[in-house]
Coordinates of C-alpha atoms in Angstrom, one line a residue:
X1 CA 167.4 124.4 123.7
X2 CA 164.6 124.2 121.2
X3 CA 160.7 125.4 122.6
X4 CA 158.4 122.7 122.3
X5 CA 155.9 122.3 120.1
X6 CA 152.9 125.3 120.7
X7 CA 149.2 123.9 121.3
X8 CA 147.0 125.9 119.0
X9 CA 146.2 129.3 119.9
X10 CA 142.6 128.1 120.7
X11 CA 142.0 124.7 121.4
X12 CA 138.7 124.5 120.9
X13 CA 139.0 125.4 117.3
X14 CA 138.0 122.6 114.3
X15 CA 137.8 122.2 111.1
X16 CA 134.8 122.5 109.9
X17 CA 132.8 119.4 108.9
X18 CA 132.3 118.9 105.5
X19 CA 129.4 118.1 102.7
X20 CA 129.6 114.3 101.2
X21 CA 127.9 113.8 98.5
X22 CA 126.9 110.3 96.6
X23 CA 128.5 110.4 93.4
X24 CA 127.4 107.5 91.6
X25 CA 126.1 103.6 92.9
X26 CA 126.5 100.3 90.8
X27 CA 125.8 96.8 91.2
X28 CA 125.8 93.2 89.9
X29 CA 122.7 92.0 88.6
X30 CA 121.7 89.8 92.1
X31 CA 121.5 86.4 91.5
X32 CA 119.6 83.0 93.6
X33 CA 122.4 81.4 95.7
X34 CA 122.7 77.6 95.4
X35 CA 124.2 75.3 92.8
X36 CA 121.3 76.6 90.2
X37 CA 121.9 79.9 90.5
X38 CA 123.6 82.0 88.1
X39 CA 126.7 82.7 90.2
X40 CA 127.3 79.4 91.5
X41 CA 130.6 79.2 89.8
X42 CA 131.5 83.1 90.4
X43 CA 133.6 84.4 92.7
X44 CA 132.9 87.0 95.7
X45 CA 135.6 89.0 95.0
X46 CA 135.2 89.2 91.5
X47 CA 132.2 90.3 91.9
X48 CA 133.2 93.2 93.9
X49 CA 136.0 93.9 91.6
X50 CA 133.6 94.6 88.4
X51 CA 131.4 97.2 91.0
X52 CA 135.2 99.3 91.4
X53 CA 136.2 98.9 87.8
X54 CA 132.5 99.8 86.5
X55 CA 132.8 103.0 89.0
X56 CA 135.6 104.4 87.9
X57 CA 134.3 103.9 84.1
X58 CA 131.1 105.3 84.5
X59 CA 133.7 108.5 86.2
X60 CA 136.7 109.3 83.4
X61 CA 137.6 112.2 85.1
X62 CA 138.6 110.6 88.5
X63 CA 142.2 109.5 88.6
X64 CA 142.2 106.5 90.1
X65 CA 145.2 107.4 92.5
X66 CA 142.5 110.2 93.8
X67 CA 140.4 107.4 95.7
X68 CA 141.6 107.2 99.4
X69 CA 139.6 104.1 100.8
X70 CA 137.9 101.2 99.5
X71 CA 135.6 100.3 102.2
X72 CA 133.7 96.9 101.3
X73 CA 131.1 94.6 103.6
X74 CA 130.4 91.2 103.6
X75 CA 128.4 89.2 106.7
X76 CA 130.7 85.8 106.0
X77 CA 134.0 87.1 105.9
X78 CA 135.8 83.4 104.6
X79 CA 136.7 82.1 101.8
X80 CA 136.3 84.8 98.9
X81 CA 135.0 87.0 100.7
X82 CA 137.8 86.8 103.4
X83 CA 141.4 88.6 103.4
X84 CA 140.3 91.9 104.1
X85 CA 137.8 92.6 100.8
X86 CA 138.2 95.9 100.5
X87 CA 142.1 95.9 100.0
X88 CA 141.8 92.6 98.4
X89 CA 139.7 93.3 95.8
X90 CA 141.0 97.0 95.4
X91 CA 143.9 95.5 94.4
X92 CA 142.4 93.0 92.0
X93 CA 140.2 95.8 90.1
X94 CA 144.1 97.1 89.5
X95 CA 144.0 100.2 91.9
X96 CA 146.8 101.5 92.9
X97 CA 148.7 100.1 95.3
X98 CA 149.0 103.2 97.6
X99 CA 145.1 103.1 98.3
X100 CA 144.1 101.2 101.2
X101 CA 140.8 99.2 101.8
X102 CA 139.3 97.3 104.8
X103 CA 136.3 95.0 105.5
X104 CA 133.7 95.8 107.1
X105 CA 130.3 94.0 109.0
X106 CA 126.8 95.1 110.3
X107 CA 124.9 91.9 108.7
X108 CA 122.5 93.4 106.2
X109 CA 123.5 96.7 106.9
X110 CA 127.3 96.2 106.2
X111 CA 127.3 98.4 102.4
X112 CA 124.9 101.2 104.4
X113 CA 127.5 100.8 107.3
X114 CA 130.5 101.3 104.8
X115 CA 128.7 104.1 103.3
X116 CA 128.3 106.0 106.7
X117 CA 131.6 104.8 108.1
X118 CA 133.9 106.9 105.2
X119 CA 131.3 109.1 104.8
X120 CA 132.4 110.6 108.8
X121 CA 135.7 110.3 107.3
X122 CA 135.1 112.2 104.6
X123 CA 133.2 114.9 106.8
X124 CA 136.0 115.2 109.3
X125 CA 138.9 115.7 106.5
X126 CA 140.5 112.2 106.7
X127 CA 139.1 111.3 103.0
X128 CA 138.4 113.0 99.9
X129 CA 137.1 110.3 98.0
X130 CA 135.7 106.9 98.8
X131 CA 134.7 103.7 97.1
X132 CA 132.0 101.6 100.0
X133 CA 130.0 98.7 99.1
X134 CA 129.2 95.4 100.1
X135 CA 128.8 91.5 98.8
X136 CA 127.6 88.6 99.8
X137 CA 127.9 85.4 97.9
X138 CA 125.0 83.4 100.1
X139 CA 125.3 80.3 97.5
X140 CA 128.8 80.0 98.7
X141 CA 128.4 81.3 102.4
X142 CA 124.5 80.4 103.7
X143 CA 124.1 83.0 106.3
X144 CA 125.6 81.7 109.7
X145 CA 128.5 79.5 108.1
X146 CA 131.1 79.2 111.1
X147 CA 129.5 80.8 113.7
X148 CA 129.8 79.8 117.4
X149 CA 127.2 81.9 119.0
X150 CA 128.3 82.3 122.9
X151 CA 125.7 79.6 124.7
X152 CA 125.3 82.3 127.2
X153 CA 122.6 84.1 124.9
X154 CA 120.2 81.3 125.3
X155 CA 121.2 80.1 129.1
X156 CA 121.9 83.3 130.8
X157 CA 118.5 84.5 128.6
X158 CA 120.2 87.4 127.3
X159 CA 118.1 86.9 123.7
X160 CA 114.9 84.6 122.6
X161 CA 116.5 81.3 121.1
X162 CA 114.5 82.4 117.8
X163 CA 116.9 85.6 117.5
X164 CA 119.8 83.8 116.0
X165 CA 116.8 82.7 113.0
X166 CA 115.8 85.9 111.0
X167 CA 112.3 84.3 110.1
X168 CA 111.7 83.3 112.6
X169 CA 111.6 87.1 114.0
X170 CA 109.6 87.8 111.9
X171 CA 107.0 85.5 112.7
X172 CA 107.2 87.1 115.9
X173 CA 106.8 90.4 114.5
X174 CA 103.3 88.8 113.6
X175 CA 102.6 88.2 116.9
X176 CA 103.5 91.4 118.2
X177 CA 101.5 93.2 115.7
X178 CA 98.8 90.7 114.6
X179 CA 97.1 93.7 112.6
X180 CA 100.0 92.9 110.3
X181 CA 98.3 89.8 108.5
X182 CA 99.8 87.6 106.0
X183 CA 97.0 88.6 103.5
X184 CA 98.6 92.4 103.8
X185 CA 101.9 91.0 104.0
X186 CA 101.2 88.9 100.7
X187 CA 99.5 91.8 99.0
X188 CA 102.2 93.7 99.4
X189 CA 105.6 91.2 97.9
X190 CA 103.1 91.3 94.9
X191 CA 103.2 94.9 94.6
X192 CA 106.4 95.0 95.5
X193 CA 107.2 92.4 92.1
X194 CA 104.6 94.6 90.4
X195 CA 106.9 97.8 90.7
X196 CA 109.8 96.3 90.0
X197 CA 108.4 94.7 86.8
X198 CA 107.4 97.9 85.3
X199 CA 110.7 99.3 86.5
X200 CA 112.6 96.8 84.6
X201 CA 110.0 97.3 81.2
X202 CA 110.5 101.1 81.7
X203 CA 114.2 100.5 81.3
X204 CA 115.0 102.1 85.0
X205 CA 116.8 98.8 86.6
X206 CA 119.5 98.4 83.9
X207 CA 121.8 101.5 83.6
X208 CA 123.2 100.4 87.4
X209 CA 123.4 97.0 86.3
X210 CA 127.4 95.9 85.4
X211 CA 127.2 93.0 83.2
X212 CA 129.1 89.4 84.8
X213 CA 130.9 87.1 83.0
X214 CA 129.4 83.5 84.6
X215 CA 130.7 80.0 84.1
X216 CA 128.4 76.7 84.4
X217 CA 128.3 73.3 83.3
X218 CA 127.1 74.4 79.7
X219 CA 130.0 77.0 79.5
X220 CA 130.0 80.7 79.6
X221 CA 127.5 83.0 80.2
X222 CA 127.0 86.6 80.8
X223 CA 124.8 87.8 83.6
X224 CA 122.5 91.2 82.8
X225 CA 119.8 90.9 84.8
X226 CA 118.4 89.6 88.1
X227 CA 117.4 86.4 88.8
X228 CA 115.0 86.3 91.4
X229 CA 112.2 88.2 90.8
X230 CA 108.7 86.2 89.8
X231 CA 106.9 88.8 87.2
X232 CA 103.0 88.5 87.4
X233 CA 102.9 86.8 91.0
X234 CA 99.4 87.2 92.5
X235 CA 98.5 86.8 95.9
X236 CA 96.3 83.5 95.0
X237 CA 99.9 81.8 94.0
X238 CA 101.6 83.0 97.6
X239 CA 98.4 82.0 99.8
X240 CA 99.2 78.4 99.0
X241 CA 103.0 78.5 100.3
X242 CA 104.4 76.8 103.0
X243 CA 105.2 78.5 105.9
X244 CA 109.0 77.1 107.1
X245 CA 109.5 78.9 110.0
X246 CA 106.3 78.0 111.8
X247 CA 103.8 75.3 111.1
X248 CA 100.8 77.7 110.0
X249 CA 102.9 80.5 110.4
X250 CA 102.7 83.5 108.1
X251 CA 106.3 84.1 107.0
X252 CA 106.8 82.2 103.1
X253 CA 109.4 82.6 100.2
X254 CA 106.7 84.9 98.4
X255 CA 106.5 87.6 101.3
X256 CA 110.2 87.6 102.3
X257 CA 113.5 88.1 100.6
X258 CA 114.9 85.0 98.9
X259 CA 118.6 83.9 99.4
X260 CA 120.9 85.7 97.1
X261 CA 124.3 86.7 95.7
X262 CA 125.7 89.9 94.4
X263 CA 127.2 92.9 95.0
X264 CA 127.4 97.2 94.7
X265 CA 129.4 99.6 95.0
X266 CA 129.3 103.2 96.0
X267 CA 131.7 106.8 95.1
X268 CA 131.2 109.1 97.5
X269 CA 133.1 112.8 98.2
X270 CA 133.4 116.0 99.9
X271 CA 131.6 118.4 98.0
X272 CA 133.8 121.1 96.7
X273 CA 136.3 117.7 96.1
X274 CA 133.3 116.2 93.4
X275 CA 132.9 120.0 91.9
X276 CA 137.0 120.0 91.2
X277 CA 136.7 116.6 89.4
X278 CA 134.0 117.2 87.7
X279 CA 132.2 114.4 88.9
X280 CA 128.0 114.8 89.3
X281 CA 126.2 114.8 92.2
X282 CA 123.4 112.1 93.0
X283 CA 122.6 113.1 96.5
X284 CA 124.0 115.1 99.8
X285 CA 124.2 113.5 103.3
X286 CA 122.1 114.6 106.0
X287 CA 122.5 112.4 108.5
X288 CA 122.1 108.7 109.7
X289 CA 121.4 106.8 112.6
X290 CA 121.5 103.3 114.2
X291 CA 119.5 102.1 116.7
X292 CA 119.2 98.4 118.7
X293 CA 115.8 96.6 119.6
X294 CA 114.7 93.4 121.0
X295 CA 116.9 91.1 119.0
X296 CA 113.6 88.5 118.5
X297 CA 111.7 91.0 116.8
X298 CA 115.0 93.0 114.7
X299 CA 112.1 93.8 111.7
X300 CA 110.9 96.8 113.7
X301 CA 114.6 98.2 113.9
X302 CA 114.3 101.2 111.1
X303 CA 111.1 102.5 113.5
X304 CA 113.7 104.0 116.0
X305 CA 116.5 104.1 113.7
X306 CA 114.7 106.7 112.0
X307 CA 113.1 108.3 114.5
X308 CA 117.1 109.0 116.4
X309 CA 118.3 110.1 112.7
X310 CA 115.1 112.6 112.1
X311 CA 115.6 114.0 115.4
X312 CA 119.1 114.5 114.8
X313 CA 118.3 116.4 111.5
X314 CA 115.7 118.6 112.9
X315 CA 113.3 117.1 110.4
X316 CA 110.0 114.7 111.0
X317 CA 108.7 112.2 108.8
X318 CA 106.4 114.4 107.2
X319 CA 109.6 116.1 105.2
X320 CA 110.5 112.9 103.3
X321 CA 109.3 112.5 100.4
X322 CA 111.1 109.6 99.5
X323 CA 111.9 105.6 100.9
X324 CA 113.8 103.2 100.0
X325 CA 112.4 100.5 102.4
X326 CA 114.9 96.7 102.5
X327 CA 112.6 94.6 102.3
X328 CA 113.8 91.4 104.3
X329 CA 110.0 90.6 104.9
X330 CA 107.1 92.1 103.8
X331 CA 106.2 92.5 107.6
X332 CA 108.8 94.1 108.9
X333 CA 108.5 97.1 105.8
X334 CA 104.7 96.8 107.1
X335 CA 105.3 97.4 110.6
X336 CA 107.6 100.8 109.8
X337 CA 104.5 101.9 107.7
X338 CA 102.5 101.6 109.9
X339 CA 103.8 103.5 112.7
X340 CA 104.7 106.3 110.8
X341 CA 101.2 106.4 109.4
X342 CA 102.2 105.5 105.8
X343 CA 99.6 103.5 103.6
X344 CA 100.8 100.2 102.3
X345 CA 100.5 101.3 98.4
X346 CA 102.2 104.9 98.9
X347 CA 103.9 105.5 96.0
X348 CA 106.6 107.6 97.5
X349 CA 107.8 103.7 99.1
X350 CA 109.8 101.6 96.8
X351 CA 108.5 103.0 93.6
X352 CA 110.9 100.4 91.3
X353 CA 110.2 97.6 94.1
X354 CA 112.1 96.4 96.6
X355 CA 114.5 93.4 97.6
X356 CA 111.0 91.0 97.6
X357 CA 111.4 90.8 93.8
X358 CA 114.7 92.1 93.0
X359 CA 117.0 90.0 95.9
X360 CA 119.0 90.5 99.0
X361 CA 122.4 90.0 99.1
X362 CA 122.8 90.9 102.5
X363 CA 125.1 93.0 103.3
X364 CA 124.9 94.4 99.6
X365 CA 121.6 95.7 100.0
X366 CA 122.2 98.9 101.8
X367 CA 124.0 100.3 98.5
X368 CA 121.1 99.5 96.1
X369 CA 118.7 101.5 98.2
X370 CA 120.9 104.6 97.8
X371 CA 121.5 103.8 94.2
X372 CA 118.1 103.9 93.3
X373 CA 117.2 106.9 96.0
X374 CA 119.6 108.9 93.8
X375 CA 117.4 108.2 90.1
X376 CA 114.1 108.6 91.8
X377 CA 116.2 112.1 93.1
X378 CA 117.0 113.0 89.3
X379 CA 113.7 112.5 88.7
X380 CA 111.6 114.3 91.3
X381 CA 113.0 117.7 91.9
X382 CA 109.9 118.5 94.0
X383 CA 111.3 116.0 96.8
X384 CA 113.7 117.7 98.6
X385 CA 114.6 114.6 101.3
X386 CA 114.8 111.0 101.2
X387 CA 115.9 108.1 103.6
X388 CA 117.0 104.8 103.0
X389 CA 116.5 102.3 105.7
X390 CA 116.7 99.0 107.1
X391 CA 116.3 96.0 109.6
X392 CA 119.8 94.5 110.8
X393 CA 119.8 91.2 112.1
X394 CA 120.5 90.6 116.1
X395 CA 118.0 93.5 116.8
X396 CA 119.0 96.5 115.3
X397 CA 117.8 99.4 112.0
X398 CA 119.7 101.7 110.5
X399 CA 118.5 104.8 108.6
X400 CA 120.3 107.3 106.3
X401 CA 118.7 111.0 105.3
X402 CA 119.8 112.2 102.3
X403 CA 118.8 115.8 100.6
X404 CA 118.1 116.4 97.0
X405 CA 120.7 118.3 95.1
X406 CA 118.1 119.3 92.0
X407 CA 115.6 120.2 94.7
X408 CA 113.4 123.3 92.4
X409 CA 111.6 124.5 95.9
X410 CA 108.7 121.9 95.9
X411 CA 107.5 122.9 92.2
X412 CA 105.8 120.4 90.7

């Protein structure tokens, strides 16, 4: 008779966890959603399929039969951007068949909850390399298309009734911290389209940009840059806006995100697999955290978000030397400054901007912070860590610390 299977010698024994490293980020130029906008004719899923074809051109030396998981997010998951996205559109970019994908949701923070979602994979053996991203086509899925939230949130009082409207959480992130004026909050959406203007003059915003082909009433076009930003906005233009969430409120299209569509796309590996292949190194993991607040006030979600993930890390806030804040609303990147100390102007925040001028795409966004994390990396080797972080709708943050691989010691 046969002796079973052994147990191994020591069963407390692992593998040991490994390094994952960002390889390389790309993204559509974002777009305004509605029948105006540039991809009102455009599909999700093609979207998401020039991100995977753009990655793997920008990367020669990856075969293509090397990438073990396709990990995309999207907040609506119908229509196009239905049918399980990541294998879906995997399949469309012409992958092979043999690599999987899935779909994936966190609401804004879907692409950074791809990201860290293959990136424990990857850590714990299961992966070597990864594509994660996210899109959202908001012009053909406005944000809450076919949901049923349970009645029991607003008659059992589990949440505020103005949880389930995102600015309307942020007005009440003005209450709560009525330091936090709309002058400040305006002053700062027109620095945030200040940055992101010289950024695009200074030629920084276009290498991650992958061209779209776009079809409209006049014919076809070819999308190359983003469509939402609003180059020499002063604060005089915003004070006049109207406020839609609350009559004399403080919340207005200048100081918040607009509505958007687009999407990115992320390569990520385990070290040693990214120095086989050749392929460069952008950025190392650290660590990352999520964390869940009052769902009526979700802007103030990256405070304890990042607080959990610096803890974790051993670090404090005083070792980062970079942030790439989402900026859903000027308020809620206001209220995270503020309780970490940070002035509203630091130039270590958002140097090329933020989503104020350049769009949010939902659950797209998380990838475009890491992107550009990576080229503010390249570009100061003094840094040595950086975090990218974020509000999630229904009450929660989520923050990612990542460390330097051109670090030079602090050398200026």
């Amino acid at each position: 008779m046969a002796a079973p299977a052994s147990a191994p010698a020591d069963s407390r024994s692992r593998q040991a966890v490994r390094d994952v490293v960002f390889v390389d980020g790309v993204r559509t130029p974002f777009g305004k959603a509605g029948s105006k906008g540039q991809y009102a004719q455009t599909r999700a899923d093609d979207m998401v399929v020039k991100v995977i074809r753009e990655l793997l051109r920008r990367n020669p030396d990856l075969p293509a039969e090397r990438i073990d998981e396709v990990a995309i997010a999207a907040t609506t998951q119908i229509g196009d951007q239905g049918l399980t996205i990541g294998r879906s559109a995997a399949l469309l970019a012409g992958l092979p068949k043999s690599v999987p994908g899935f779909a994936i949701d966190r609401m804004c923070a879907g692409a950074m909850t791809a990201v860290t979602t293959v990136s424990s994979g990857i850590a714990f053996g299961a992966y070597d390399v990864v594509i994660a991203g996210g899109v959202e086509h908001m012009g053909n899925h406005p944000m809450g298309e076919g949901v049923d939230p349970n009645p029991r949130f607003v008659s059992d009082k589990l949440v505020d009734p103005s949880a389930l409207v995102m600015g309307s959480t942020a007005e009440n992130l003005h209450d709560r911290f009525p330091h936090l004026t709309k002058e400040r909050t305006d002053s700062y959406a027109v620095l945030s389209q200040d940055r992101y203007d010289a950024a695009v003059r200074a030629g920084k915003i276009s290498p991650d940009l992958v061209p779209v082909s776009t079809r409209s009433e006049e014919g076809w076009g070819l999308s190359t840059t983003d469509e939402p930003p609003r180059p020499g906005t002063t604060t005089e233009d915003l004070a006049g806006l109207k406020t839609p969430f609350r009559p004399h409120g403080r919340v207005t299209p200048g100081n918040a995100a607009g509505l958007n569509d687009g999407a990115t796309g992320a390569l990520l590996a385990d070290a040693e697999t990214a120095e086989q292949l050749g392929l460069p190194v952008g950025m190392r993991l650290v660590g990352y955290a999520f964390a869940g607040v009052d769902p009526e006030v979700m802007g103030v979600g990256p405070v304890p978000a990042t607080e959990k993930a610096l803890e974790r890390a051993g670090l404090s806030i005083d070792d980062i030397g970079l942030f790439e804040i989402n900026e859903a609303f000027a308020v809620q990147v206001l209220a995270f400054l503020d309780h970490f100390g940070i002035a509203d102007d630091d130039e270590r925040v958002n140097p090329w901007g933020g989503a104020i001028a350049c769009g949010h795409p939902l659950a797209s966004s998380g990838v475009r912070l890491m992107t550009q994390l990576s080229r503010h990396f390249a570009e100061h080797p003094e840094v040595r860590y950086g975090i990218t972080t974020m509000c999630i709708g229904f009450g929660m943050g989520g923050t990612v610390i990542w460390e330097n691989p051109n670090y030079n010691g602090g050398q200026q």
